[in-house]
Short mmCIF file of N, CA and C in Angstrom, two decimals:
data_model
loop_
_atom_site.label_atom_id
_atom_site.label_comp_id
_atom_site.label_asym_id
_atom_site.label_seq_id
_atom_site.Cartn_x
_atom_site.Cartn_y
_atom_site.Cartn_z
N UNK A 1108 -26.21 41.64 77.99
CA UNK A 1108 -25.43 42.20 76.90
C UNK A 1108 -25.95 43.60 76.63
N UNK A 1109 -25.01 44.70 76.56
CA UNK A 1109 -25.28 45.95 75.89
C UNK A 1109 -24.92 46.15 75.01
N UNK A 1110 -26.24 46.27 73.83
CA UNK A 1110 -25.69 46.12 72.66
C UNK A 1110 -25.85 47.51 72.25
N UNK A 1111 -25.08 47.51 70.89
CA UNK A 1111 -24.32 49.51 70.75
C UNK A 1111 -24.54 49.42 69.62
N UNK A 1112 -25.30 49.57 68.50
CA UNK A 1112 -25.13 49.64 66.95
C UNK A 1112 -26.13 50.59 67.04
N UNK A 1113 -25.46 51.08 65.77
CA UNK A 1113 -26.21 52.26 64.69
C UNK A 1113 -28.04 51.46 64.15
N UNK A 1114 -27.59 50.19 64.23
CA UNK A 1114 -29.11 49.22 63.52
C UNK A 1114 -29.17 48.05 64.77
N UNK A 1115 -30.58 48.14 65.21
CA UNK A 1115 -30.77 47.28 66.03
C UNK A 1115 -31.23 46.19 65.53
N UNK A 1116 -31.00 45.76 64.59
CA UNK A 1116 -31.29 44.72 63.65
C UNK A 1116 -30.10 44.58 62.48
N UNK A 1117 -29.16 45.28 63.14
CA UNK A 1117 -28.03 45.22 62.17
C UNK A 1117 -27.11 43.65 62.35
N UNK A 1118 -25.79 43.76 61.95
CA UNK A 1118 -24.91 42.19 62.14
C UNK A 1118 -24.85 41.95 63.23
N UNK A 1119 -24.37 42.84 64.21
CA UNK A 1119 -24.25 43.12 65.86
C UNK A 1119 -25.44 42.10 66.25
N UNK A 1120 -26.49 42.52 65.90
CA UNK A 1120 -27.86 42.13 66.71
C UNK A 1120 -27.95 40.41 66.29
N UNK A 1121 -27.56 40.45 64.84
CA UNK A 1121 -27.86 39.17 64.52
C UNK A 1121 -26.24 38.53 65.57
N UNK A 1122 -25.09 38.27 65.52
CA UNK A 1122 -24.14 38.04 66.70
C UNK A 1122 -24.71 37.61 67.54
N UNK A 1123 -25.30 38.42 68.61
CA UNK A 1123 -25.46 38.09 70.07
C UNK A 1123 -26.41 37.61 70.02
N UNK A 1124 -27.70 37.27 68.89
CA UNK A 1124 -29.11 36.88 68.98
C UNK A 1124 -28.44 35.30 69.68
N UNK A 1125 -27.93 34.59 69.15
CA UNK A 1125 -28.07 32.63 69.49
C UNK A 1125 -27.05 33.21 70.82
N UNK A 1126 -25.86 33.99 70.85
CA UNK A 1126 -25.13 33.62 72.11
C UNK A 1126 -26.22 33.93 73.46
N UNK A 1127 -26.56 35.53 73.23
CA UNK A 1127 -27.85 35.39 74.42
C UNK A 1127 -28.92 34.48 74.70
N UNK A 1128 -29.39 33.80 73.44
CA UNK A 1128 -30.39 32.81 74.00
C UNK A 1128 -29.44 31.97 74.52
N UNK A 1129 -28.70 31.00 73.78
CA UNK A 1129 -27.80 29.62 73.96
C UNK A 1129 -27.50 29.86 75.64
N UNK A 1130 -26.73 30.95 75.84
CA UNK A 1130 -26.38 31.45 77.17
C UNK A 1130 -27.07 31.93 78.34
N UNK A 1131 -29.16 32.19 78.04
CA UNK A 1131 -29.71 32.92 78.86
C UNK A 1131 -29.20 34.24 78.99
N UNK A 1132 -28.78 35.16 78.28
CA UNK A 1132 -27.87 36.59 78.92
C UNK A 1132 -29.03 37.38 78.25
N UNK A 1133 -29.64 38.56 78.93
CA UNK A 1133 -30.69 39.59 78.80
C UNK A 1133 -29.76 40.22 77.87
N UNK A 1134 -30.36 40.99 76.54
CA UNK A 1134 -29.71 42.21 76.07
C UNK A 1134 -30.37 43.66 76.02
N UNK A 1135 -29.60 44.32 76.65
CA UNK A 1135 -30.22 45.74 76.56
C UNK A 1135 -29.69 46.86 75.13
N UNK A 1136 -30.60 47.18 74.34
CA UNK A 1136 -30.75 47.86 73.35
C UNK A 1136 -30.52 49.16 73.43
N UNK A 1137 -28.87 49.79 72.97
CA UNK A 1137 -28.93 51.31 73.73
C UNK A 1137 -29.66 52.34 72.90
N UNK A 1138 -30.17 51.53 71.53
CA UNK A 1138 -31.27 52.44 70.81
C UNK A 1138 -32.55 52.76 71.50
N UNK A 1139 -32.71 51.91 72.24
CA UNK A 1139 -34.34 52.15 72.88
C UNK A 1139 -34.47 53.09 73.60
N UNK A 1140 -33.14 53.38 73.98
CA UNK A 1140 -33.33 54.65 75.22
C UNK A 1140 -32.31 56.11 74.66
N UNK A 1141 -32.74 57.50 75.07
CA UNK A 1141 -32.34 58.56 74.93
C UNK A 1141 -31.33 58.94 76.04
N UNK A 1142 -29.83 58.74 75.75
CA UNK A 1142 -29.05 58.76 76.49
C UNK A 1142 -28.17 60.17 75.19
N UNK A 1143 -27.96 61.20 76.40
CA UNK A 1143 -27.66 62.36 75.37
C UNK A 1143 -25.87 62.25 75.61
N UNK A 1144 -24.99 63.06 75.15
CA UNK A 1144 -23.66 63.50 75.09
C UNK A 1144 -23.59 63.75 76.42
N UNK A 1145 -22.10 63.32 77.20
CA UNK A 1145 -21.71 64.07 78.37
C UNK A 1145 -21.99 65.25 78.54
N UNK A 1146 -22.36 66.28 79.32
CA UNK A 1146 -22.54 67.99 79.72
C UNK A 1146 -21.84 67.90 80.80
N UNK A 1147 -20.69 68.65 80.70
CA UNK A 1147 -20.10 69.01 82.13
C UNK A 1147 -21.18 69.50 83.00
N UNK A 1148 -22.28 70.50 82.85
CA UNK A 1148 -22.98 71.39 83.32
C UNK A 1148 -24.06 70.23 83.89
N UNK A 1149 -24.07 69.03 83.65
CA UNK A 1149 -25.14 67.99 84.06
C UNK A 1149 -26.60 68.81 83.38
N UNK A 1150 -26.52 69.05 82.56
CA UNK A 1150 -28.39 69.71 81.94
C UNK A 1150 -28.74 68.49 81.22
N UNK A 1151 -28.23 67.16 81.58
CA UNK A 1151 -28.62 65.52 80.57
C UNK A 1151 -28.99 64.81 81.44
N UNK A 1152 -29.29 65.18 83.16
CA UNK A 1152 -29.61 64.42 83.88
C UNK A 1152 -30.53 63.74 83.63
N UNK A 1153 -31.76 64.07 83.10
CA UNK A 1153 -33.44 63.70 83.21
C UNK A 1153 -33.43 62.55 81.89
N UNK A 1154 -32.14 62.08 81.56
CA UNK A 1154 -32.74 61.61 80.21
C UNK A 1154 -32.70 59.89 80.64
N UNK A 1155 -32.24 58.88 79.72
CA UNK A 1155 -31.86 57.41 80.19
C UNK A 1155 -30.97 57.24 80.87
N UNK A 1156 -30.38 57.82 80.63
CA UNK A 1156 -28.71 57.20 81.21
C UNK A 1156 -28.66 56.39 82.58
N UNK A 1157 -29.17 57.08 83.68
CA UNK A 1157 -29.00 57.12 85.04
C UNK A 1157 -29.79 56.22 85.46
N UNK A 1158 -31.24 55.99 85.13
CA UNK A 1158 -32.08 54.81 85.52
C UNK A 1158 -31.45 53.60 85.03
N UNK A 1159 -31.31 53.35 83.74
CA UNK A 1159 -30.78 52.66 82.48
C UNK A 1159 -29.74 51.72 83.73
N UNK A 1160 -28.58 52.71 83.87
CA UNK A 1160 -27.03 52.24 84.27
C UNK A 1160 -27.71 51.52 86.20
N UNK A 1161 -28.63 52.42 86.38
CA UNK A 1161 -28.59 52.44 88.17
C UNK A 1161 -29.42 50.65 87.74
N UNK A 1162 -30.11 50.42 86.56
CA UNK A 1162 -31.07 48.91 86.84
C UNK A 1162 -29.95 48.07 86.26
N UNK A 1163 -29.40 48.18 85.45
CA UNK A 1163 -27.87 47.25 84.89
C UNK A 1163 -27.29 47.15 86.09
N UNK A 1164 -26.82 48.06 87.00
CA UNK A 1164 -25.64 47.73 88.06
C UNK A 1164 -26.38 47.14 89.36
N UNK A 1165 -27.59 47.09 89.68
CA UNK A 1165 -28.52 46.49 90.26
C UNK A 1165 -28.58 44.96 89.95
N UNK A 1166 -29.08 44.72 88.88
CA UNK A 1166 -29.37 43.51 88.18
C UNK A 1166 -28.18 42.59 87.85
N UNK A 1167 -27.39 43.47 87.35
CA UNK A 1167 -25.77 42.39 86.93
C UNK A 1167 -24.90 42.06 87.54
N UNK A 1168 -23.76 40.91 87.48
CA UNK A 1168 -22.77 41.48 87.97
C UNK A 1168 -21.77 41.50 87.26
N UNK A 1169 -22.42 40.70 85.48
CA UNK A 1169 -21.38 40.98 84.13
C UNK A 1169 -22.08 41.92 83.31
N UNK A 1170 -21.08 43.05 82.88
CA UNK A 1170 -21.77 43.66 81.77
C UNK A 1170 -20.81 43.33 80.62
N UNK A 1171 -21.57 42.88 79.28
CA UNK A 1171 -21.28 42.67 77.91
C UNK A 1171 -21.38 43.67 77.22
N UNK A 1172 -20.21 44.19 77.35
CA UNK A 1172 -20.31 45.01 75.71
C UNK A 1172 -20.13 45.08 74.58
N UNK A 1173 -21.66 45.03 73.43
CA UNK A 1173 -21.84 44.48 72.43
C UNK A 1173 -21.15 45.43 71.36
N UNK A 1174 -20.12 45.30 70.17
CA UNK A 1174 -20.38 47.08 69.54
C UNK A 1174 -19.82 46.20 68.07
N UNK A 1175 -20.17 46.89 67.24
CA UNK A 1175 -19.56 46.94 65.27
C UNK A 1175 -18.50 47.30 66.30
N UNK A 1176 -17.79 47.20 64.83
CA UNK A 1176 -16.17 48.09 64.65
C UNK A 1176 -16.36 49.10 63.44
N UNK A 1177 -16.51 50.57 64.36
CA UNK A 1177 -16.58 51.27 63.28
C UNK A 1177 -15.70 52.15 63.22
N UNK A 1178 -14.55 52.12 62.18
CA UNK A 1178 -14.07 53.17 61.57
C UNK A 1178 -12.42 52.86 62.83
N UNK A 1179 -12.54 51.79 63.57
CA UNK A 1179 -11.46 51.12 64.07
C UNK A 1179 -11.50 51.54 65.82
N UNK A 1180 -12.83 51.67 65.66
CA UNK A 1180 -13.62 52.09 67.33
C UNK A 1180 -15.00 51.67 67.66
N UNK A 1181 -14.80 51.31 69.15
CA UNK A 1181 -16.40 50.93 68.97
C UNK A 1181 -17.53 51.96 68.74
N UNK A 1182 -18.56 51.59 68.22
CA UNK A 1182 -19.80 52.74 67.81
C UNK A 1182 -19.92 53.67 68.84
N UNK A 1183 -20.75 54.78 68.19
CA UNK A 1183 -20.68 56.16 68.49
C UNK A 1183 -21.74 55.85 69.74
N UNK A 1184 -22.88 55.09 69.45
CA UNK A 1184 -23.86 54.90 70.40
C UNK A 1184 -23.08 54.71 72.15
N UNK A 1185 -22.37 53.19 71.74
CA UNK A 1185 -21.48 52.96 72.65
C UNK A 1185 -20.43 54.03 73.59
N UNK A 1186 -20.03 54.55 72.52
CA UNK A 1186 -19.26 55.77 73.04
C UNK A 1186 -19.70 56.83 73.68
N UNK A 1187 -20.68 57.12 73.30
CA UNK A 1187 -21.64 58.00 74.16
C UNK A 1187 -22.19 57.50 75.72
N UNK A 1188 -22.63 56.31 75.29
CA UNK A 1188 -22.60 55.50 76.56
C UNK A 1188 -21.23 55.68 77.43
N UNK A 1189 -20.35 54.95 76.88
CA UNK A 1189 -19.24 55.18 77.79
C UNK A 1189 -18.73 56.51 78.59
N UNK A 1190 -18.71 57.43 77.52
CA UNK A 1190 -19.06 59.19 77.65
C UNK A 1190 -19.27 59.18 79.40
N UNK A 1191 -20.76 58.86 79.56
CA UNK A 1191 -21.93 59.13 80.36
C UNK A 1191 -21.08 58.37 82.06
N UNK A 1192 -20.18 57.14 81.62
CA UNK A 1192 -19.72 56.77 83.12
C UNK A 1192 -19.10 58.46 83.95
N UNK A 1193 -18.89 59.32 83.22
CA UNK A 1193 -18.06 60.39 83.78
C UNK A 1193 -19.75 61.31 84.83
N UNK A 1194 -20.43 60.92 84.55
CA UNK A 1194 -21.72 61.39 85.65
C UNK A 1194 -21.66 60.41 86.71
N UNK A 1195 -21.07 59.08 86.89
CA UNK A 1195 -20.97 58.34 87.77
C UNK A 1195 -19.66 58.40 89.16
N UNK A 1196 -18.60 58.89 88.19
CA UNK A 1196 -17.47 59.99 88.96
C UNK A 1196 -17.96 61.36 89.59
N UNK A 1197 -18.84 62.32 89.24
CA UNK A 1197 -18.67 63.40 89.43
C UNK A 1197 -19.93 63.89 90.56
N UNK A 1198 -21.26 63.09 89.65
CA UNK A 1198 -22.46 62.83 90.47
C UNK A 1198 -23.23 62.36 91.13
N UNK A 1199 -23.26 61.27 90.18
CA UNK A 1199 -23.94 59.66 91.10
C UNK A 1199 -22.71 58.83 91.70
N UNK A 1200 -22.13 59.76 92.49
CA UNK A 1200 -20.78 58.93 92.80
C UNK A 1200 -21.21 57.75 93.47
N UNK A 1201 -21.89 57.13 94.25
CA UNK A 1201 -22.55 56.12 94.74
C UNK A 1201 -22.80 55.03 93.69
N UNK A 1202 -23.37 55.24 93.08
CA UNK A 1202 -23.95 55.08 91.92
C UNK A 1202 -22.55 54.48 91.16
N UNK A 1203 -21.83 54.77 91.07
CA UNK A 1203 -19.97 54.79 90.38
C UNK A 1203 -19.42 53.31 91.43
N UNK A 1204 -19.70 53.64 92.53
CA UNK A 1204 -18.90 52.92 93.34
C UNK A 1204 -19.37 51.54 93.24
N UNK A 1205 -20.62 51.26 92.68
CA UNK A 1205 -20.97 49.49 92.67
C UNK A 1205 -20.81 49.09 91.34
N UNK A 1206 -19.99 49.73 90.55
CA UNK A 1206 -18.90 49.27 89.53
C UNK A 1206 -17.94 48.16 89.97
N UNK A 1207 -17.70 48.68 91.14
CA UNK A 1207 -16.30 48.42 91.49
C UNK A 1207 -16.85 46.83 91.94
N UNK A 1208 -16.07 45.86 91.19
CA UNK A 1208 -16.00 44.47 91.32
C UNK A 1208 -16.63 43.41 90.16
N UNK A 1209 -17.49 44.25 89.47
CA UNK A 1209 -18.27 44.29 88.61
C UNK A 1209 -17.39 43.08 87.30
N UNK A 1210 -17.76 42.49 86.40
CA UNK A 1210 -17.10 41.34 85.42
C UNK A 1210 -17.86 42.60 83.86
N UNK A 1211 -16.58 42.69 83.41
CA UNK A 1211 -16.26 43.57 81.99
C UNK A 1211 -16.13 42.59 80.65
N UNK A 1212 -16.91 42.46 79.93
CA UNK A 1212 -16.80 40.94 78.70
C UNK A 1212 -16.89 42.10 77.59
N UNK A 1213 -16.22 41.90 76.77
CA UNK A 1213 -16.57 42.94 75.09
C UNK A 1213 -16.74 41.69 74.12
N UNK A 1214 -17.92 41.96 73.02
CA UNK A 1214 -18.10 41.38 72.06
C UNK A 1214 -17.94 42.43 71.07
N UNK A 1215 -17.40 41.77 69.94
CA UNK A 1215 -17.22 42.86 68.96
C UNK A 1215 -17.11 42.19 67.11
N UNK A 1216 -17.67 42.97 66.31
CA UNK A 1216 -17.69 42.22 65.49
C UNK A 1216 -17.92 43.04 63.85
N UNK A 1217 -16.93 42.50 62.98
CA UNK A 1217 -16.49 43.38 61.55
C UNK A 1217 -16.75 42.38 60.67
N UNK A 1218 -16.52 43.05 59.17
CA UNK A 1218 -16.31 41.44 58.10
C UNK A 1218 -14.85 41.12 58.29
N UNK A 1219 -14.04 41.30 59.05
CA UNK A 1219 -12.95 40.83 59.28
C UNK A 1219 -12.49 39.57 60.13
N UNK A 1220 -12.04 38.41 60.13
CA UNK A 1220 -11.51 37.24 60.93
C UNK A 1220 -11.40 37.98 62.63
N UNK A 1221 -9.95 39.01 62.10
CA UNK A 1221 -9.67 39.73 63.45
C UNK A 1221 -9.50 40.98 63.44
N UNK A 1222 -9.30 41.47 64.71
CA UNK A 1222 -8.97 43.24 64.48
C UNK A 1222 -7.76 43.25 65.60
N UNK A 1223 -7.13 44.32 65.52
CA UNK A 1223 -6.05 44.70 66.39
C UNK A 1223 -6.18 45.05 68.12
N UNK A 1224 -5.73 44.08 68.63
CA UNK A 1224 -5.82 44.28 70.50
C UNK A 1224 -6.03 45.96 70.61
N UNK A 1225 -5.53 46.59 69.82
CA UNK A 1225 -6.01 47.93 70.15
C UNK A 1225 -7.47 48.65 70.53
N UNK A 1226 -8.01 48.06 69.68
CA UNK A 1226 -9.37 48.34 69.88
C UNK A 1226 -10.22 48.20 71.14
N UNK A 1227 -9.70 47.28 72.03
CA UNK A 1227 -10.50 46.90 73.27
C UNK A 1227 -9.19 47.73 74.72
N UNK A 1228 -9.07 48.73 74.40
CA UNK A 1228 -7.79 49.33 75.08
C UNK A 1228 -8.78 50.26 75.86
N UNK A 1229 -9.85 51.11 75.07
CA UNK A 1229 -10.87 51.83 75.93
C UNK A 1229 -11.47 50.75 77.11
N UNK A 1230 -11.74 49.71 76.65
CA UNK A 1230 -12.46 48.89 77.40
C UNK A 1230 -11.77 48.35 78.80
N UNK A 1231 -10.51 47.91 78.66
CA UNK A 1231 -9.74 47.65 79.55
C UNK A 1231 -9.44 48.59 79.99
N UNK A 1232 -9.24 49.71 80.07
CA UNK A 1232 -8.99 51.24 80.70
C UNK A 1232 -10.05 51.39 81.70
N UNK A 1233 -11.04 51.89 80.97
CA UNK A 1233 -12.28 52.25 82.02
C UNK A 1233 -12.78 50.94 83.07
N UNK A 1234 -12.14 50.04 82.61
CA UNK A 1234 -12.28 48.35 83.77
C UNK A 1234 -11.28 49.14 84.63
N UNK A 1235 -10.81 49.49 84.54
CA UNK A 1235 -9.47 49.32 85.20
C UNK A 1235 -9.85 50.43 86.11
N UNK A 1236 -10.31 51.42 85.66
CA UNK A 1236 -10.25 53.02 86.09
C UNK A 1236 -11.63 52.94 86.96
N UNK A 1237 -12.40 52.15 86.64
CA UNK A 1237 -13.90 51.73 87.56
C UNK A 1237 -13.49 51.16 88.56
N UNK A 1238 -12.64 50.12 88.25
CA UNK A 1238 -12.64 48.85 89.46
C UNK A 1238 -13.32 47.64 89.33
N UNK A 1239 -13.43 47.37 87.62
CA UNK A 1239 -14.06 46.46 87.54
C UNK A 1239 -13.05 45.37 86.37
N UNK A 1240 -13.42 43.91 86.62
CA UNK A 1240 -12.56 42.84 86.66
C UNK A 1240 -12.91 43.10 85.30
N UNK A 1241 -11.72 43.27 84.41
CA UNK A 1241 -11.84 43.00 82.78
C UNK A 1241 -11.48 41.40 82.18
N UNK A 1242 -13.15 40.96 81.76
CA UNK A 1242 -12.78 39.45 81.52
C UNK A 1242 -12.44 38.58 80.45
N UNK A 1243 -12.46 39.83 79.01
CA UNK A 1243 -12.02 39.09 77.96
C UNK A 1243 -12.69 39.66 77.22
N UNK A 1244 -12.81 39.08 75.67
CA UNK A 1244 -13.59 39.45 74.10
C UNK A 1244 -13.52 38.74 73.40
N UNK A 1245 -14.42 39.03 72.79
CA UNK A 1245 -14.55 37.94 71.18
C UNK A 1245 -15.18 38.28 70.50
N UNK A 1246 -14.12 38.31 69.06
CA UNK A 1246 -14.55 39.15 68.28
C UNK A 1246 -14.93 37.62 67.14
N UNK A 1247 -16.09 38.31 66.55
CA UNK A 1247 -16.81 37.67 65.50
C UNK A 1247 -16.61 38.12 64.41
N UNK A 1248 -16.68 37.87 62.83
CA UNK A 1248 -16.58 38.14 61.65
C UNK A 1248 -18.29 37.86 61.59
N UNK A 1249 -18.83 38.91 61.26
CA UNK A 1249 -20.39 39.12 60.50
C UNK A 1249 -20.58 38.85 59.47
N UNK A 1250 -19.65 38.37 58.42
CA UNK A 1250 -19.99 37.76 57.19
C UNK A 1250 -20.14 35.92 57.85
N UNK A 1251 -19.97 35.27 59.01
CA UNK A 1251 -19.77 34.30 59.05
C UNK A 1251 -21.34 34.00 60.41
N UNK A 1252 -22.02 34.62 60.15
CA UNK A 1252 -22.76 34.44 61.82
C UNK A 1252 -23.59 32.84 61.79
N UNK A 1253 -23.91 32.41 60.42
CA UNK A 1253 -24.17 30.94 60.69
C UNK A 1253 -22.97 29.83 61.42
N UNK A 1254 -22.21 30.43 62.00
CA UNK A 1254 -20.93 29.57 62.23
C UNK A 1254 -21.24 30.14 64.07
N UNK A 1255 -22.09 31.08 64.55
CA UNK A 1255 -22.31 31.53 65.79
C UNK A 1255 -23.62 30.69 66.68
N UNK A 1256 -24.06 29.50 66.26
CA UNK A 1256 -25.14 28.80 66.93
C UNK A 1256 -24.42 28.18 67.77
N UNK A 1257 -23.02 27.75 68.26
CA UNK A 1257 -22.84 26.96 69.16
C UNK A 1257 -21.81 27.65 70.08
N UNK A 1258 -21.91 29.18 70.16
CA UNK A 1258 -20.57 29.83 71.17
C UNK A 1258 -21.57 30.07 72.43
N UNK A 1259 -20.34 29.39 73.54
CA UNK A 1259 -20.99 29.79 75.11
C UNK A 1259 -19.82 30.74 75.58
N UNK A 1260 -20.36 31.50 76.46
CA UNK A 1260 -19.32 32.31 76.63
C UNK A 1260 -19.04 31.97 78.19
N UNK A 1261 -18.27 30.58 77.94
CA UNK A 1261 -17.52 30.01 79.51
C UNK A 1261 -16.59 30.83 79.78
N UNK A 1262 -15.44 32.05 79.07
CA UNK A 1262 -15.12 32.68 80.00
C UNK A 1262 -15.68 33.80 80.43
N UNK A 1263 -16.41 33.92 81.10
CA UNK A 1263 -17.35 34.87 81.97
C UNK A 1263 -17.12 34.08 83.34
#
């Protein structure tokens, strides 16, 4: 799981805490690492991004993406992340290409029941635009996370 919040101890974190254990799924914390804004000019090479993405696409062959719903988008963290696949097109094109086949899961989660299919439209895009199998979402309400001890995530 890549998890994307502003608080790494925020609702998000509490969410995926029982599904990653219940499930065994590693989560990677995109606070821990210094992953800067896209630069056309590539002057952001040296930072996380590139090790970060090159040991995820190594190691996985599902990536979970964890994010709030903020402001009717996933977090800025996230977004920045996402940002950064455009160094995988341009530079690490290699690097880009073992996307391709790859399993796409979004978790997502508000004080709301539900949110609008819109929201996971970036997500299915860049699946799509990678080459990687987009496999679904589920979105959680964070006012309810004692009701999250028994979700497996069988579709993966």
């Amino acid at each position: 799981i890549i998890l994307g919040s502003s608080r790494s101890a925020g609702n998000t974190s509490k969410v995926i805490s029982n599904i990653s254990k219940k499930n065994n799924i590693d989560v990677v914390d995109l606070n821990n690492y210094t992953i800067s804004y896209y630069d056309y000019e590539s002057k952001n090479l040296n930072d996380d991004f590139l090790p970060l993405i090159k040991s995820i696409i190594e190691n996985y062959d599902t990536l979970i993406f964890a994010t709030p719903v903020y402001w009717y988008n996933m977090s800025g963290i996230m977004k920045v992340f996402f940002d950064r696949f455009s160094d995988l097109i341009r530079v690490e094109k290699e690097t880009g290409r073992k996307l391709k086949g790859k399993n796409m899961f979004v978790i997502s989660n508000s004080h709301s029941d539900r949110i609008e299919k819109s929201f996971y439209i970036p997500f299915q895009k860049s699946a799509a635009y990678l080459g990687m199998n987009y496999t679904g979402e589920l979105h959680l309400n964070a006012d309810k996370i004692k009701d999250f001890n028994n979700i497996e995530l069988i579709q993966l």
